[in-house]
Protein backbone atom coordinates (compact mmCIF):
# COMPACT_ATOMS: atom_id res chain seq x y z
CA UNK A 1 0.00 0.00 0.00
CA UNK A 2 1.31 3.45 -0.95
CA UNK A 3 0.99 5.86 1.99
CA UNK A 4 2.65 8.95 0.46
CA UNK A 5 -0.22 11.00 -1.08
CA UNK A 6 2.01 12.37 -3.86
CA UNK A 7 3.18 8.89 -4.91
CA UNK A 8 -0.37 7.58 -4.68
CA UNK A 9 -1.55 10.47 -6.85
CA UNK A 10 1.18 9.74 -9.40
CA UNK A 11 0.08 6.10 -9.58
CA UNK A 12 -3.56 7.11 -10.14
CA UNK A 13 -2.52 9.67 -12.76
CA UNK A 14 -0.45 7.07 -14.59
CA UNK A 15 -3.42 4.67 -14.61
CA UNK A 16 -5.75 7.41 -15.93
CA UNK A 17 -3.36 8.47 -18.69
CA UNK A 18 -2.61 4.87 -19.71
CA UNK A 19 -6.35 4.22 -19.94
CA UNK A 20 -7.02 7.42 -21.90
CA UNK A 21 -4.05 6.89 -24.24
CA UNK A 22 -4.92 3.27 -25.00
CA UNK A 23 -1.93 1.92 -23.05
CA UNK A 24 0.29 3.41 -25.76
CA UNK A 25 2.75 6.25 -26.24
CA UNK A 26 0.73 9.13 -27.74
CA UNK A 27 3.50 9.83 -30.25
CA UNK A 28 4.85 6.44 -31.29
CA UNK A 29 1.89 4.17 -30.64
CA UNK A 30 4.21 1.73 -28.83
CA UNK A 31 2.44 -0.20 -26.07
CA UNK A 32 3.37 -0.05 -22.40
CA UNK A 33 5.54 -3.05 -21.56
CA UNK A 34 3.82 -3.44 -18.18
CA UNK A 35 0.30 -3.69 -19.64
CA UNK A 36 -1.44 -7.03 -19.72
CA UNK A 37 -3.63 -6.01 -22.67
CA UNK A 38 -1.06 -5.91 -25.49
CA UNK A 39 -1.66 -7.50 -28.91
CA UNK A 40 0.82 -10.31 -29.64
CA UNK A 41 2.38 -8.55 -32.65
CA UNK A 42 2.66 -5.14 -30.94
CA UNK A 43 5.91 -3.38 -30.05
CA UNK A 44 6.32 -2.66 -26.32
CA UNK A 45 8.55 -0.35 -24.32
CA UNK A 46 8.70 1.43 -20.98
CA UNK A 47 6.19 4.29 -20.92
CA UNK A 48 6.34 7.29 -18.61
CA UNK A 49 3.78 9.88 -17.59
CA UNK A 50 5.21 13.09 -19.09
CA UNK A 51 4.22 16.49 -17.69
CA UNK A 52 3.79 19.24 -20.29
CA UNK A 53 4.33 22.00 -17.74
CA UNK A 54 6.94 20.83 -15.31
CA UNK A 55 5.70 19.39 -12.05
CA UNK A 56 8.10 21.50 -9.96
CA UNK A 57 6.20 24.73 -10.74
CA UNK A 58 3.51 23.60 -8.33
CA UNK A 59 5.54 23.47 -5.13
CA UNK A 60 8.05 25.54 -3.21
CA UNK A 61 10.03 25.29 0.00
CA UNK A 62 10.47 28.93 0.95
CA UNK A 63 8.81 32.32 0.59
CA UNK A 64 11.45 33.50 -1.88
CA UNK A 65 10.99 30.38 -4.01
CA UNK A 66 7.22 30.94 -3.91
CA UNK A 67 7.69 34.53 -5.15
CA UNK A 68 9.99 33.36 -7.96
CA UNK A 69 7.54 30.72 -9.12
CA UNK A 70 4.62 33.14 -8.80
CA UNK A 71 6.46 35.50 -11.17
CA UNK A 72 6.81 32.66 -13.67
CA UNK A 73 3.07 31.94 -13.41
CA UNK A 74 2.23 35.63 -13.95
CA UNK A 75 4.21 35.58 -17.19
CA UNK A 76 2.69 32.27 -18.26
CA UNK A 77 -0.78 33.75 -17.80
CA UNK A 78 0.20 36.94 -19.60
CA UNK A 79 1.60 35.24 -22.71
CA UNK A 80 -0.69 32.19 -22.69
CA UNK A 81 -4.05 33.39 -21.31
CA UNK A 82 -5.73 30.10 -22.26
CA UNK A 83 -3.91 28.22 -19.51
CA UNK A 84 -5.40 30.34 -16.73
CA UNK A 85 -8.66 28.44 -17.03
CA UNK A 86 -7.14 24.96 -17.03
CA UNK A 87 -4.43 25.09 -14.34
CA UNK A 88 -3.82 26.94 -11.11
CA UNK A 89 -0.78 27.41 -8.89
CA UNK A 90 -1.21 24.21 -6.93
CA UNK A 91 0.78 21.03 -7.31
CA UNK A 92 -2.29 18.81 -7.53
CA UNK A 93 -3.55 20.75 -10.56
CA UNK A 94 -0.30 20.17 -12.42
CA UNK A 95 -0.93 16.45 -11.88
CA UNK A 96 -4.06 16.44 -14.03
CA UNK A 97 -4.59 14.43 -17.20
CA UNK A 98 -4.76 17.64 -19.24
CA UNK A 99 -1.11 18.33 -18.33
CA UNK A 100 0.20 14.77 -18.71
CA UNK A 101 0.54 12.23 -21.52
CA UNK A 102 2.11 8.81 -21.88
CA UNK A 103 5.42 8.80 -23.76
CA UNK A 104 8.00 6.12 -24.50
CA UNK A 105 10.93 6.79 -22.12
CA UNK A 106 13.41 8.08 -24.73
CA UNK A 107 10.75 10.30 -26.35
CA UNK A 108 9.86 11.63 -22.88
CA UNK A 109 13.48 12.69 -22.46
CA UNK A 110 13.48 14.42 -25.86
CA UNK A 111 10.16 16.14 -25.04
CA UNK A 112 11.51 17.25 -21.66
CA UNK A 113 14.70 18.68 -23.19
CA UNK A 114 12.72 20.50 -25.91
CA UNK A 115 14.06 18.49 -28.85
CA UNK A 116 10.53 17.36 -29.69
CA UNK A 117 7.22 19.22 -29.48
CA UNK A 118 3.62 18.82 -30.56
CA UNK A 119 2.23 21.70 -32.65
CA UNK A 120 -1.49 22.26 -33.08
CA UNK A 121 -3.06 21.65 -36.47
CA UNK A 122 -6.38 22.94 -37.75
CA UNK A 123 -8.01 19.70 -36.52
CA UNK A 124 -8.95 19.43 -32.85
CA UNK A 125 -6.69 17.11 -30.82
CA UNK A 126 -4.39 16.44 -33.79
CA UNK A 127 -0.79 17.59 -33.63
CA UNK A 128 2.20 17.80 -35.91
CA UNK A 129 5.40 16.42 -34.41
CA UNK A 130 8.05 19.14 -34.49
CA UNK A 131 11.68 18.08 -34.21
CA UNK A 132 14.48 20.42 -33.23
CA UNK A 133 18.16 20.52 -34.19
CA UNK A 134 19.50 18.14 -31.58
CA UNK A 135 16.78 15.48 -31.84
CA UNK A 136 18.68 12.17 -32.22
CA UNK A 137 18.01 10.62 -35.61
CA UNK A 138 17.96 7.13 -34.12
CA UNK A 139 14.66 7.97 -32.41
CA UNK A 140 12.99 8.74 -35.75
CA UNK A 141 12.07 5.04 -35.81
CA UNK A 142 9.55 5.75 -33.03
CA UNK A 143 7.75 8.50 -34.96
CA UNK A 144 4.66 7.94 -37.11
CA UNK A 145 5.09 8.69 -40.82
CA UNK A 146 2.19 11.17 -40.87
CA UNK A 147 3.61 13.00 -37.82
CA UNK A 148 0.21 13.54 -36.19
CA UNK A 149 -0.89 12.17 -32.85
CA UNK A 150 -3.34 12.05 -29.91
CA UNK A 151 -6.71 10.43 -29.59
CA UNK A 152 -8.74 9.34 -26.59
CA UNK A 153 -9.42 5.72 -25.74
CA UNK A 154 -11.23 6.57 -22.50
CA UNK A 155 -13.41 9.68 -22.49
CA UNK A 156 -13.53 9.79 -18.67
CA UNK A 157 -10.14 11.52 -18.75
CA UNK A 158 -9.34 14.79 -20.54
CA UNK A 159 -6.84 14.83 -23.37
CA UNK A 160 -3.68 16.93 -23.00
CA UNK A 161 -4.59 20.61 -23.26
CA UNK A 162 -3.75 22.28 -26.57
CA UNK A 163 -2.79 25.58 -24.88
CA UNK A 164 -0.26 23.77 -22.69
CA UNK A 165 1.16 21.94 -25.72
CA UNK A 166 1.38 25.28 -27.57
CA UNK A 167 3.31 26.74 -24.64
CA UNK A 168 5.76 23.83 -24.79
CA UNK A 169 6.09 24.05 -28.60
CA UNK A 170 6.70 27.81 -28.49
CA UNK A 171 10.02 27.36 -26.73
CA UNK A 172 8.95 29.57 -23.83
CA UNK A 173 8.64 26.47 -21.67
CA UNK A 174 12.35 25.86 -22.31
CA UNK A 175 13.14 29.36 -21.05
CA UNK A 176 11.07 28.67 -17.92
CA UNK A 177 12.93 25.40 -17.46
CA UNK A 178 16.29 27.18 -17.69
CA UNK A 179 15.17 29.77 -15.14
CA UNK A 180 14.11 27.00 -12.75
CA UNK A 181 17.44 25.22 -13.27
CA UNK A 182 19.27 28.48 -12.48
CA UNK A 183 17.25 29.06 -9.29
CA UNK A 184 17.87 25.52 -8.12
CA UNK A 185 21.56 25.59 -9.03
CA UNK A 186 22.06 28.72 -6.95
CA UNK A 187 20.35 27.01 -4.00
CA UNK A 188 22.02 23.63 -4.50
CA UNK A 189 18.65 21.86 -4.78
CA UNK A 190 17.36 19.47 -7.40
CA UNK A 191 13.94 19.56 -8.99
CA UNK A 192 11.71 16.72 -10.11
CA UNK A 193 9.78 16.73 -13.40
Tab-separated table of C-alpha atoms in Angstrom, residues 74-139:
chain	number	residue	atom	x	y	z
A	74	UNK	CA	2.229	35.630	-13.946
A	75	UNK	CA	4.209	35.580	-17.186
A	76	UNK	CA	2.686	32.267	-18.258
A	77	UNK	CA	-0.784	33.747	-17.799
A	78	UNK	CA	0.205	36.938	-19.601
A	79	UNK	CA	1.600	35.241	-22.713
A	80	UNK	CA	-0.688	32.188	-22.693
A	81	UNK	CA	-4.045	33.388	-21.310
A	82	UNK	CA	-5.728	30.101	-22.257
A	83	UNK	CA	-3.908	28.215	-19.509
A	84	UNK	CA	-5.401	30.344	-16.726
A	85	UNK	CA	-8.658	28.442	-17.029
A	86	UNK	CA	-7.139	24.962	-17.033
A	87	UNK	CA	-4.429	25.095	-14.340
A	88	UNK	CA	-3.820	26.941	-11.106
A	89	UNK	CA	-0.779	27.415	-8.894
A	90	UNK	CA	-1.215	24.214	-6.932
A	91	UNK	CA	0.779	21.025	-7.314
A	92	UNK	CA	-2.290	18.808	-7.530
A	93	UNK	CA	-3.550	20.747	-10.559
A	94	UNK	CA	-0.302	20.167	-12.423
A	95	UNK	CA	-0.933	16.455	-11.883
A	96	UNK	CA	-4.055	16.444	-14.026
A	97	UNK	CA	-4.588	14.433	-17.201
A	98	UNK	CA	-4.761	17.639	-19.242
A	99	UNK	CA	-1.110	18.328	-18.332
A	100	UNK	CA	0.198	14.766	-18.710
A	101	UNK	CA	0.537	12.230	-21.525
A	102	UNK	CA	2.113	8.807	-21.879
A	103	UNK	CA	5.422	8.796	-23.756
A	104	UNK	CA	7.995	6.121	-24.498
A	105	UNK	CA	10.931	6.794	-22.116
A	106	UNK	CA	13.409	8.084	-24.731
A	107	UNK	CA	10.751	10.300	-26.350
A	108	UNK	CA	9.864	11.627	-22.877
A	109	UNK	CA	13.484	12.691	-22.456
A	110	UNK	CA	13.476	14.425	-25.861
A	111	UNK	CA	10.160	16.139	-25.044
A	112	UNK	CA	11.508	17.246	-21.663
A	113	UNK	CA	14.699	18.681	-23.190
A	114	UNK	CA	12.723	20.503	-25.910
A	115	UNK	CA	14.062	18.487	-28.848
A	116	UNK	CA	10.528	17.364	-29.685
A	117	UNK	CA	7.218	19.220	-29.482
A	118	UNK	CA	3.616	18.817	-30.564
A	119	UNK	CA	2.233	21.697	-32.649
A	120	UNK	CA	-1.493	22.260	-33.080
A	121	UNK	CA	-3.060	21.650	-36.468
A	122	UNK	CA	-6.384	22.939	-37.749
A	123	UNK	CA	-8.006	19.702	-36.522
A	124	UNK	CA	-8.950	19.428	-32.849
A	125	UNK	CA	-6.689	17.108	-30.823
A	126	UNK	CA	-4.390	16.439	-33.792
A	127	UNK	CA	-0.790	17.594	-33.633
A	128	UNK	CA	2.202	17.805	-35.905
A	129	UNK	CA	5.402	16.423	-34.414
A	130	UNK	CA	8.045	19.144	-34.487
A	131	UNK	CA	11.683	18.079	-34.205
A	132	UNK	CA	14.483	20.420	-33.228
A	133	UNK	CA	18.161	20.516	-34.190
A	134	UNK	CA	19.503	18.135	-31.581
A	135	UNK	CA	16.782	15.477	-31.844
A	136	UNK	CA	18.684	12.168	-32.217
A	137	UNK	CA	18.007	10.621	-35.613
A	138	UNK	CA	17.965	7.133	-34.119
A	139	UNK	CA	14.656	7.968	-32.405
